[in-house]
mmCIF file of C-alpha atoms and ligand atoms in Angstrom:
data_model
loop_
_atom_site.group_PDB
_atom_site.id
_atom_site.type_symbol
_atom_site.label_atom_id
_atom_site.label_comp_id
_atom_site.label_asym_id
_atom_site.label_seq_id
_atom_site.Cartn_x
_atom_site.Cartn_y
_atom_site.Cartn_z
ATOM 1 C CA UNK A 290 106.038 93.667 -74.562
ATOM 2 C CA UNK A 291 109.708 93.782 -75.616
ATOM 3 C CA UNK A 292 111.084 96.980 -77.098
ATOM 4 C CA UNK A 293 113.244 96.642 -80.209
ATOM 5 C CA UNK A 294 115.022 99.035 -82.542
ATOM 6 C CA UNK A 295 114.866 98.264 -86.284
ATOM 7 C CA UNK A 296 117.652 99.809 -88.350
ATOM 8 C CA UNK A 297 116.850 99.565 -92.056
ATOM 9 C CA UNK A 298 119.633 99.689 -94.653
ATOM 10 C CA UNK A 299 117.951 98.474 -97.883
ATOM 11 C CA UNK A 300 118.700 95.305 -99.845
ATOM 12 C CA UNK A 301 116.419 92.889 -101.626
ATOM 13 C CA UNK A 302 114.217 92.595 -98.566
ATOM 14 C CA UNK A 303 113.254 96.193 -99.393
ATOM 15 C CA UNK A 304 113.403 95.621 -103.163
ATOM 16 C CA UNK A 305 110.669 95.971 -105.778
ATOM 17 C CA UNK A 306 110.193 94.454 -109.246
ATOM 18 C CA UNK A 307 107.707 95.313 -111.970
ATOM 19 C CA UNK A 308 105.632 92.178 -111.326
ATOM 20 C CA UNK A 309 105.392 89.327 -108.852
ATOM 21 C CA UNK A 310 106.984 86.679 -111.104
ATOM 22 C CA UNK A 311 110.157 88.731 -111.565
ATOM 23 C CA UNK A 312 112.851 87.522 -109.168
ATOM 24 C CA UNK A 313 116.086 88.893 -110.613
ATOM 25 C CA UNK A 314 115.346 92.165 -112.365
ATOM 26 C CA UNK A 315 114.385 94.432 -109.492
ATOM 27 C CA UNK A 316 115.607 97.491 -107.624
ATOM 28 C CA UNK A 317 116.996 96.848 -104.150
ATOM 29 C CA UNK A 318 116.449 99.345 -101.326
ATOM 30 C CA UNK A 319 113.125 100.853 -102.400
ATOM 31 C CA UNK A 320 110.777 100.288 -99.447
ATOM 32 C CA UNK A 321 111.454 101.932 -96.112
ATOM 33 C CA UNK A 322 111.700 100.065 -92.815
ATOM 34 C CA UNK A 323 108.156 101.187 -91.907
ATOM 35 C CA UNK A 324 106.762 99.467 -94.986
ATOM 36 C CA UNK A 325 108.642 96.253 -94.150
ATOM 37 C CA UNK A 326 107.089 96.211 -90.680
ATOM 38 C CA UNK A 327 103.630 97.057 -92.032
ATOM 39 C CA UNK A 328 103.797 93.981 -94.290
ATOM 40 C CA UNK A 329 103.965 91.712 -91.212
ATOM 41 C CA UNK A 330 100.984 92.507 -88.943
ATOM 42 C CA UNK A 331 101.919 89.565 -86.675
ATOM 43 C CA UNK A 332 104.833 91.668 -85.399
ATOM 44 C CA UNK A 333 102.410 93.836 -83.451
ATOM 45 C CA UNK A 334 101.799 91.016 -81.006
ATOM 46 C CA UNK A 335 105.505 90.335 -80.562
ATOM 47 C CA UNK A 336 107.344 93.565 -79.801
ATOM 48 C CA UNK A 337 107.143 97.345 -79.831
ATOM 49 C CA UNK A 338 109.485 98.290 -82.635
ATOM 50 C CA UNK A 339 110.831 101.737 -83.463
ATOM 51 C CA UNK A 340 112.291 102.166 -86.932
ATOM 52 C CA UNK A 341 115.208 104.207 -88.203
ATOM 53 C CA UNK A 342 116.392 104.325 -91.791
ATOM 54 C CA UNK A 343 120.206 104.285 -91.838
ATOM 55 C CA UNK A 344 120.436 103.814 -95.622
ATOM 56 C CA UNK A 345 118.331 102.414 -98.447
ATOM 57 C CA UNK A 346 120.816 100.844 -100.822
ATOM 58 C CA UNK A 347 121.821 97.609 -102.467
ATOM 59 C CA UNK A 348 124.369 96.233 -99.998
ATOM 60 C CA UNK A 349 127.079 96.329 -102.711
ATOM 61 C CA UNK A 350 126.797 100.114 -102.334
ATOM 62 C CA UNK A 351 127.097 100.190 -98.576
ATOM 63 C CA UNK A 352 129.826 102.591 -97.432
ATOM 64 C CA UNK A 353 132.099 102.843 -94.404
ATOM 65 C CA UNK A 354 130.016 105.841 -93.337
ATOM 66 C CA UNK A 355 126.966 103.536 -93.134
ATOM 67 C CA UNK A 356 128.959 101.131 -90.951
ATOM 68 C CA UNK A 357 129.982 104.016 -88.744
ATOM 69 C CA UNK A 358 126.368 105.205 -88.454
ATOM 70 C CA UNK A 359 125.185 101.689 -87.542
ATOM 71 C CA UNK A 360 127.832 101.265 -84.855
ATOM 72 C CA UNK A 361 127.174 104.713 -83.358
ATOM 73 C CA UNK A 362 123.432 104.147 -83.360
ATOM 74 C CA UNK A 363 123.572 100.698 -81.766
ATOM 75 C CA UNK A 364 126.057 101.759 -79.085
ATOM 76 C CA UNK A 365 123.983 104.893 -78.399
ATOM 77 C CA UNK A 366 120.672 103.022 -78.228
ATOM 78 C CA UNK A 367 122.013 100.346 -75.875
ATOM 79 C CA UNK A 368 123.631 102.967 -73.633
ATOM 80 C CA UNK A 369 120.533 105.178 -73.494
ATOM 81 C CA UNK A 370 117.822 102.542 -73.122
ATOM 82 C CA UNK A 371 118.305 99.748 -70.570
ATOM 83 C CA UNK A 372 114.800 98.546 -71.437
ATOM 84 C CA UNK A 373 115.702 97.986 -75.105
ATOM 85 C CA UNK A 374 115.677 94.203 -75.676
ATOM 86 C CA UNK A 375 117.701 94.150 -78.893
ATOM 87 C CA UNK A 376 118.323 95.506 -82.378
ATOM 88 C CA UNK A 377 117.231 94.142 -85.754
ATOM 89 C CA UNK A 378 118.975 95.285 -88.942
ATOM 90 C CA UNK A 379 117.457 94.742 -92.385
ATOM 91 C CA UNK A 380 120.277 94.394 -94.903
ATOM 92 C CA UNK A 381 121.101 93.258 -98.427
ATOM 93 C CA UNK A 382 122.321 89.673 -98.415
ATOM 94 C CA UNK A 383 125.409 90.220 -100.579
ATOM 95 C CA UNK A 384 127.517 91.882 -97.885
ATOM 96 C CA UNK A 385 125.406 91.057 -94.829
ATOM 97 C CA UNK A 386 128.092 88.796 -93.342
ATOM 98 C CA UNK A 387 130.651 91.623 -93.441
ATOM 99 C CA UNK A 388 128.404 93.971 -91.483
ATOM 100 C CA UNK A 389 127.536 91.191 -89.025
ATOM 101 C CA UNK A 390 131.218 90.457 -88.372
ATOM 102 C CA UNK A 391 132.085 94.156 -88.059
ATOM 103 C CA UNK A 392 129.400 94.603 -85.403
ATOM 104 C CA UNK A 393 130.476 91.420 -83.619
ATOM 105 C CA UNK A 394 133.959 92.915 -83.178
ATOM 106 C CA UNK A 395 132.693 96.315 -82.013
ATOM 107 C CA UNK A 396 129.447 95.988 -80.037
ATOM 108 C CA UNK A 397 129.944 94.957 -76.433
ATOM 109 C CA UNK A 398 126.497 94.235 -75.046
ATOM 110 C CA UNK A 399 124.752 90.961 -74.219
ATOM 111 C CA UNK A 400 121.573 92.098 -75.948
ATOM 112 C CA UNK A 401 121.121 90.594 -79.404
ATOM 113 C CA UNK A 402 121.830 92.378 -82.661
ATOM 114 C CA UNK A 403 120.142 90.399 -85.424
ATOM 115 C CA UNK A 404 120.723 90.922 -89.153
ATOM 116 C CA UNK A 405 118.144 89.774 -91.650
ATOM 117 C CA UNK A 406 117.667 89.952 -95.406
ATOM 118 C CA UNK A 407 115.789 88.241 -98.190
ATOM 119 C CA UNK A 408 116.682 86.467 -101.403
ATOM 120 C CA UNK A 409 113.474 87.516 -103.189
ATOM 121 C CA UNK A 410 112.243 91.087 -103.567
ATOM 122 C CA UNK A 411 109.298 92.232 -101.469
ATOM 123 C CA UNK A 412 107.053 92.153 -104.564
ATOM 124 C CA UNK A 413 107.775 88.480 -105.392
ATOM 125 C CA UNK A 414 105.396 85.551 -105.169
ATOM 126 C CA UNK A 415 106.464 83.736 -101.989
ATOM 127 C CA UNK A 416 108.729 86.599 -100.913
ATOM 128 C CA UNK A 417 110.926 85.366 -98.055
ATOM 129 C CA UNK A 418 111.433 88.796 -96.439
ATOM 130 C CA UNK A 419 108.282 88.949 -94.286
ATOM 131 C CA UNK A 420 108.830 85.565 -92.589
ATOM 132 C CA UNK A 421 112.555 86.249 -92.193
ATOM 133 C CA UNK A 422 111.734 89.577 -90.532
ATOM 134 C CA UNK A 423 109.176 87.982 -88.218
ATOM 135 C CA UNK A 424 111.731 85.355 -87.212
ATOM 136 C CA UNK A 425 114.482 87.948 -86.729
ATOM 137 C CA UNK A 426 112.186 89.824 -84.338
ATOM 138 C CA UNK A 427 111.382 86.569 -82.512
ATOM 139 C CA UNK A 428 115.110 85.945 -82.048
ATOM 140 C CA UNK A 429 115.952 89.529 -81.051
ATOM 141 C CA UNK A 430 113.195 89.426 -78.399
ATOM 142 C CA UNK A 431 114.183 86.068 -76.979
ATOM 143 C CA UNK A 432 116.188 85.523 -73.773
ATOM 144 C CA UNK A 433 118.029 82.655 -75.483
ATOM 145 C CA UNK A 434 119.682 85.091 -77.907
ATOM 146 C CA UNK A 435 121.369 87.117 -75.152
ATOM 147 C CA UNK A 436 125.143 86.810 -75.042
ATOM 148 C CA UNK A 437 125.490 85.169 -78.468
ATOM 149 C CA UNK A 438 126.788 88.366 -80.044
ATOM 150 C CA UNK A 439 125.636 89.346 -83.502
ATOM 151 C CA UNK A 440 123.287 86.876 -85.172
ATOM 152 C CA UNK A 441 121.991 86.365 -88.693
ATOM 153 C CA UNK A 442 118.500 84.955 -89.218
ATOM 154 C CA UNK A 443 117.681 83.612 -92.669
ATOM 155 C CA UNK A 444 115.268 80.872 -93.732
ATOM 156 C CA UNK A 445 114.565 79.735 -90.161
ATOM 157 C CA UNK A 446 118.249 79.314 -89.308
ATOM 158 C CA UNK A 447 120.160 81.308 -86.692
ATOM 159 C CA UNK A 448 123.819 81.833 -87.570
ATOM 160 C CA UNK A 449 126.720 83.355 -85.646
ATOM 161 C CA UNK A 450 128.513 86.343 -87.193
ATOM 162 C CA UNK A 451 131.933 84.695 -87.333
ATOM 163 C CA UNK A 452 131.004 81.695 -89.471
ATOM 164 C CA UNK A 453 127.977 82.751 -91.486
ATOM 165 C CA UNK A 454 128.375 83.313 -95.217
ATOM 166 C CA UNK A 455 126.256 83.633 -98.329
ATOM 167 C CA UNK A 456 126.966 80.492 -100.334
ATOM 168 C CA UNK A 457 124.516 80.716 -103.222
ATOM 169 C CA UNK A 458 123.295 83.352 -105.645
ATOM 170 C CA UNK A 459 119.747 81.956 -105.727
ATOM 171 C CA UNK A 460 117.303 80.283 -103.373
ATOM 172 C CA UNK A 461 115.999 81.214 -99.945
ATOM 173 C CA UNK A 462 118.459 78.889 -98.185
ATOM 174 C CA UNK A 463 121.512 80.736 -99.475
ATOM 175 C CA UNK A 464 123.210 81.159 -96.090
ATOM 176 C CA UNK A 465 125.297 78.642 -94.181
ATOM 177 C CA UNK A 466 127.992 78.440 -91.530
ATOM 178 C CA UNK A 467 130.660 76.164 -93.040
ATOM 179 C CA UNK A 468 132.523 73.906 -90.585
ATOM 180 C CA UNK A 469 130.147 74.654 -87.694
ATOM 181 C CA UNK A 470 126.551 74.754 -88.956
ATOM 182 C CA UNK A 471 123.921 77.159 -87.633
ATOM 183 C CA UNK A 472 123.771 78.003 -83.930
ATOM 184 C CA UNK A 473 120.071 77.232 -83.846
ATOM 185 C CA UNK A 474 116.652 77.477 -85.457
ATOM 186 C CA UNK A 475 113.532 79.571 -85.161
ATOM 187 C CA UNK A 476 109.992 78.572 -86.061
ATOM 188 C CA UNK A 477 106.403 79.175 -84.965
ATOM 189 C CA UNK A 478 107.028 77.137 -81.811
ATOM 190 C CA UNK A 479 109.895 79.332 -80.680
ATOM 191 C CA UNK A 480 113.604 80.083 -80.703
ATOM 192 C CA UNK A 481 115.766 76.989 -80.464
ATOM 193 C CA UNK A 482 119.126 78.244 -79.312
ATOM 194 C CA UNK A 483 121.313 77.115 -76.425
ATOM 195 C CA UNK A 484 121.687 79.621 -73.576
ATOM 196 C CA UNK A 485 125.128 81.220 -73.328
ATOM 197 C CA UNK A 486 126.924 81.668 -70.057
ATOM 198 C CA UNK A 487 129.768 84.111 -69.620
ATOM 199 C CA UNK A 488 130.950 87.089 -71.627
ATOM 200 C CA UNK A 489 132.362 86.881 -75.147
ATOM 201 C CA UNK A 490 135.493 88.520 -76.583
ATOM 202 C CA UNK A 491 134.831 91.943 -78.124
ATOM 203 C CA UNK A 492 138.335 93.028 -79.157
ATOM 204 C CA UNK A 493 137.394 96.482 -80.448
ATOM 205 C CA UNK A 494 134.693 97.405 -77.923
ATOM 206 C CA UNK A 495 136.043 100.884 -77.226
ATOM 207 C CA UNK A 496 137.222 101.701 -80.739
ATOM 208 C CA UNK A 497 135.918 104.911 -82.318
ATOM 209 C CA UNK A 498 135.512 104.700 -86.063
ATOM 210 C CA UNK A 499 137.023 107.492 -88.159
ATOM 211 C CA UNK A 500 135.502 109.340 -91.134
ATOM 212 C CA UNK A 501 138.352 108.223 -93.375
ATOM 213 C CA UNK A 502 139.072 104.472 -93.453
ATOM 214 C CA UNK A 503 142.282 102.786 -94.631
ATOM 215 C CA UNK A 504 142.505 101.108 -98.020
ATOM 216 C CA UNK A 505 142.521 97.307 -97.809
ATOM 217 C CA UNK A 506 142.237 95.482 -101.156
ATOM 218 C CA UNK A 507 141.692 91.728 -101.534
ATOM 219 C CA UNK A 508 143.995 89.964 -104.019
ATOM 220 C CA UNK A 509 142.820 86.563 -105.323
ATOM 221 C CA UNK A 510 145.115 83.602 -106.086
ATOM 222 C CA UNK A 511 144.695 81.428 -109.226
ATOM 223 C CA UNK A 512 146.683 79.514 -111.867
ATOM 224 C CA UNK A 513 149.408 81.711 -113.352
ATOM 225 C CA UNK A 514 148.362 84.731 -111.302
ATOM 226 C CA UNK A 515 149.248 88.207 -112.429
ATOM 227 C CA UNK A 516 151.920 89.311 -109.886
ATOM 228 C CA UNK A 517 151.326 92.846 -111.144
ATOM 229 C CA UNK A 518 148.213 93.030 -108.964
ATOM 230 C CA UNK A 519 150.259 92.676 -105.767
ATOM 231 C CA UNK A 520 152.846 95.150 -107.035
ATOM 232 C CA UNK A 521 150.173 97.690 -107.901
ATOM 233 C CA UNK A 522 148.747 97.461 -104.376
ATOM 234 C CA UNK A 523 152.160 97.773 -102.741
ATOM 235 C CA UNK A 524 153.168 100.695 -104.962
ATOM 236 C CA UNK A 525 149.864 102.407 -104.230
ATOM 237 C CA UNK A 526 150.847 102.361 -100.555
ATOM 238 C CA UNK A 527 147.827 100.444 -99.282
ATOM 239 C CA UNK A 528 147.709 100.239 -95.495
ATOM 240 C CA UNK A 529 146.552 96.619 -95.473
ATOM 241 C CA UNK A 530 146.007 93.726 -97.844
ATOM 242 C CA UNK A 531 144.164 90.414 -97.727
ATOM 243 C CA UNK A 532 145.602 87.678 -99.898
ATOM 244 C CA UNK A 533 143.091 84.986 -100.875
ATOM 245 C CA UNK A 534 145.405 82.059 -101.410
ATOM 246 C CA UNK A 535 144.707 78.758 -103.134
ATOM 247 C CA UNK A 536 144.116 75.698 -100.923
ATOM 248 C CA UNK A 537 145.025 76.494 -97.339
ATOM 249 C CA UNK A 538 145.992 80.045 -98.253
ATOM 250 C CA UNK A 539 148.988 79.423 -100.489
ATOM 251 C CA UNK A 540 150.818 82.043 -102.569
ATOM 252 C CA UNK A 541 152.564 81.242 -105.867
ATOM 253 C CA UNK A 542 156.344 81.575 -106.199
ATOM 254 C CA UNK A 543 155.864 84.744 -108.258
ATOM 255 C CA UNK A 544 153.687 86.345 -105.613
ATOM 256 C CA UNK A 545 156.126 85.381 -102.828
ATOM 257 C CA UNK A 546 158.903 87.005 -104.862
ATOM 258 C CA UNK A 547 156.937 90.257 -105.137
ATOM 259 C CA UNK A 548 156.565 90.359 -101.344
ATOM 260 C CA UNK A 549 160.194 89.302 -100.720
ATOM 261 C CA UNK A 550 161.654 91.967 -102.949
ATOM 262 C CA UNK A 551 159.359 94.779 -101.831
ATOM 263 C CA UNK A 552 161.615 97.394 -100.231
ATOM 264 C CA UNK A 553 158.946 99.915 -99.221
ATOM 265 C CA UNK A 554 156.798 99.992 -96.087
ATOM 266 C CA UNK A 555 155.018 96.678 -95.595
ATOM 267 C CA UNK A 556 151.217 96.798 -95.228
ATOM 268 C CA UNK A 557 149.484 94.703 -92.572
ATOM 269 C CA UNK A 558 148.642 91.505 -94.443
ATOM 270 C CA UNK A 559 146.351 88.565 -93.803
ATOM 271 C CA UNK A 560 146.396 85.307 -95.714
ATOM 272 C CA UNK A 561 142.906 83.798 -96.215
ATOM 273 C CA UNK A 562 141.796 81.000 -98.531
ATOM 274 C CA UNK A 563 139.410 80.583 -101.421
ATOM 275 C CA UNK A 564 138.061 77.118 -100.500
ATOM 276 C CA UNK A 565 134.999 78.267 -98.598
ATOM 277 C CA UNK A 566 135.725 76.269 -95.459
ATOM 278 C CA UNK A 567 138.602 75.051 -93.314
ATOM 279 C CA UNK A 568 141.293 77.057 -91.537
ATOM 280 C CA UNK A 569 144.498 78.710 -92.722
ATOM 281 C CA UNK A 570 147.310 77.871 -90.294
ATOM 282 C CA UNK A 571 150.653 79.513 -89.575
ATOM 283 C CA UNK A 572 153.339 78.909 -92.175
ATOM 284 C CA UNK A 573 157.138 79.198 -91.746
ATOM 285 C CA UNK A 574 157.234 81.744 -94.595
ATOM 286 C CA UNK A 575 154.740 84.122 -92.974
ATOM 287 C CA UNK A 576 157.278 85.940 -90.807
ATOM 288 C CA UNK A 577 159.633 86.628 -93.737
ATOM 289 C CA UNK A 578 156.843 87.811 -96.053
ATOM 290 C CA UNK A 579 155.054 89.874 -93.414
ATOM 291 C CA UNK A 580 151.872 87.769 -93.583
ATOM 292 C CA UNK A 581 149.585 86.373 -90.912
ATOM 293 C CA UNK A 582 147.073 83.565 -91.462
ATOM 294 C CA UNK A 583 143.404 84.525 -91.157
ATOM 295 C CA UNK A 584 142.348 81.283 -89.447
ATOM 296 C CA UNK A 585 138.791 80.359 -90.379
ATOM 297 C CA UNK A 586 137.832 83.835 -91.616
ATOM 298 C CA UNK A 587 136.836 84.114 -95.241
ATOM 299 C CA UNK A 588 138.637 86.864 -97.215
ATOM 300 C CA UNK A 589 135.881 89.457 -96.846
ATOM 301 C CA UNK A 590 135.734 88.946 -93.070
ATOM 302 C CA UNK A 591 139.540 88.928 -92.823
ATOM 303 C CA UNK A 592 139.390 92.357 -94.487
ATOM 304 C CA UNK A 593 136.914 93.634 -91.871
ATOM 305 C CA UNK A 594 139.229 92.514 -89.061
ATOM 306 C CA UNK A 595 142.231 94.039 -90.815
ATOM 307 C CA UNK A 596 140.403 97.355 -91.257
ATOM 308 C CA UNK A 597 139.713 97.508 -87.521
ATOM 309 C CA UNK A 598 143.311 96.531 -86.662
ATOM 310 C CA UNK A 599 144.540 99.392 -88.844
ATOM 311 C CA UNK A 600 142.058 101.866 -87.362
ATOM 312 C CA UNK A 601 143.247 100.782 -83.905
ATOM 313 C CA UNK A 602 146.864 101.399 -84.997
ATOM 314 C CA UNK A 603 148.003 97.789 -84.436
ATOM 315 C CA UNK A 604 151.187 96.316 -85.858
ATOM 316 C CA UNK A 605 151.655 92.732 -87.044
ATOM 317 C CA UNK A 606 152.465 91.375 -83.562
ATOM 318 C CA UNK A 607 149.429 92.981 -81.919
ATOM 319 C CA UNK A 608 147.235 91.831 -84.792
ATOM 320 C CA UNK A 609 148.462 88.282 -84.083
ATOM 321 C CA UNK A 610 147.420 88.789 -80.430
ATOM 322 C CA UNK A 611 143.907 89.773 -81.521
ATOM 323 C CA UNK A 612 143.689 86.708 -83.767
ATOM 324 C CA UNK A 613 144.695 84.546 -80.812
ATOM 325 C CA UNK A 614 142.205 86.335 -78.537
ATOM 326 C CA UNK A 615 139.465 85.549 -81.072
ATOM 327 C CA UNK A 616 140.673 81.915 -81.240
ATOM 328 C CA UNK A 617 141.328 82.283 -84.951
ATOM 329 C CA UNK A 618 144.983 81.443 -84.441
ATOM 330 C CA UNK A 619 146.900 79.455 -81.845
HETATM 331 N N1 LIG B 279 121.308 93.012 -104.185
HETATM 332 C C1 LIG B 279 120.973 92.630 -102.904
HETATM 333 C C2 LIG B 279 121.814 93.295 -101.838
HETATM 334 O O1 LIG B 279 121.494 94.392 -101.464
HETATM 335 C C3 LIG B 279 120.941 91.160 -102.732
HETATM 336 C C4 LIG B 279 120.062 90.802 -101.596
HETATM 337 O O2 LIG B 279 119.762 91.589 -100.752
HETATM 338 O O3 LIG B 279 119.663 89.626 -101.560
HETATM 339 O O4 LIG B 279 122.779 92.742 -101.344
#
């Protein structure tokens, strides 16, 4: 039988409410990973799973130190155990895509790392966590999942870390991969995922994560934006900044002026968009303002990439190279 490692971090999948009809008023991150496995006896026939509790929090409260612990643990487990088939991570859905993308950029191993969560607490009528967990284990144990990088399994769909996002606050089908769709599906018949040939790009494979991470705020564009927000970030000396522009990542005249007239050290900056799908391309103004387009990355994933670029000590030109390497920019 396949050997898997389950790293539990909390979330609604481990959440409890006062009664089974309560779907919104619950506490996330209550049950441990052992209890999640115990709720799905069918797993015993699928894989031998060892459990480690990395955190037990609502994913809004996840910290960089949890990310560091996850990365260290996954790298260590893959290095120490050639017989390990893959890793499953239980996670709150609100920031699951950020963790998935972080791991995609850092973990260089063909064995699958699969993130899974739930939209309903474990105590709910028709809780989605148990089936999602069963399906995540199916995917993590399957040969088809090898080489795909970090995957997200929710509601029978298998998504890639780069595109997947949470698109709805309610409902078990809250995840999607805009522009591309899911990579595949999983059901009781099996894992329906095309085999991958060849290695993938892991631009930060050797990067060690520090205890102290840089500050990277996200500023959001809108009608008559408050340019003060950008100024506050620049004056605070942030190391990086993601600008969530309107449309294809556009800044207002006022915001451009703040960047143009800024005389201090320029943070590393990415320009994402607030549309939910579609790319942000290069713009003639980018060079002058010190910006780079984030391609198809949503703002929260652009921030993850920017954090790693800063930790790696990259400047704007080398960050552009990484974006090109990841085919986010041409
Ligand atoms: N509050 C939850 C979280 O930890 C939401 C969820 O898991 O669905 O992100």
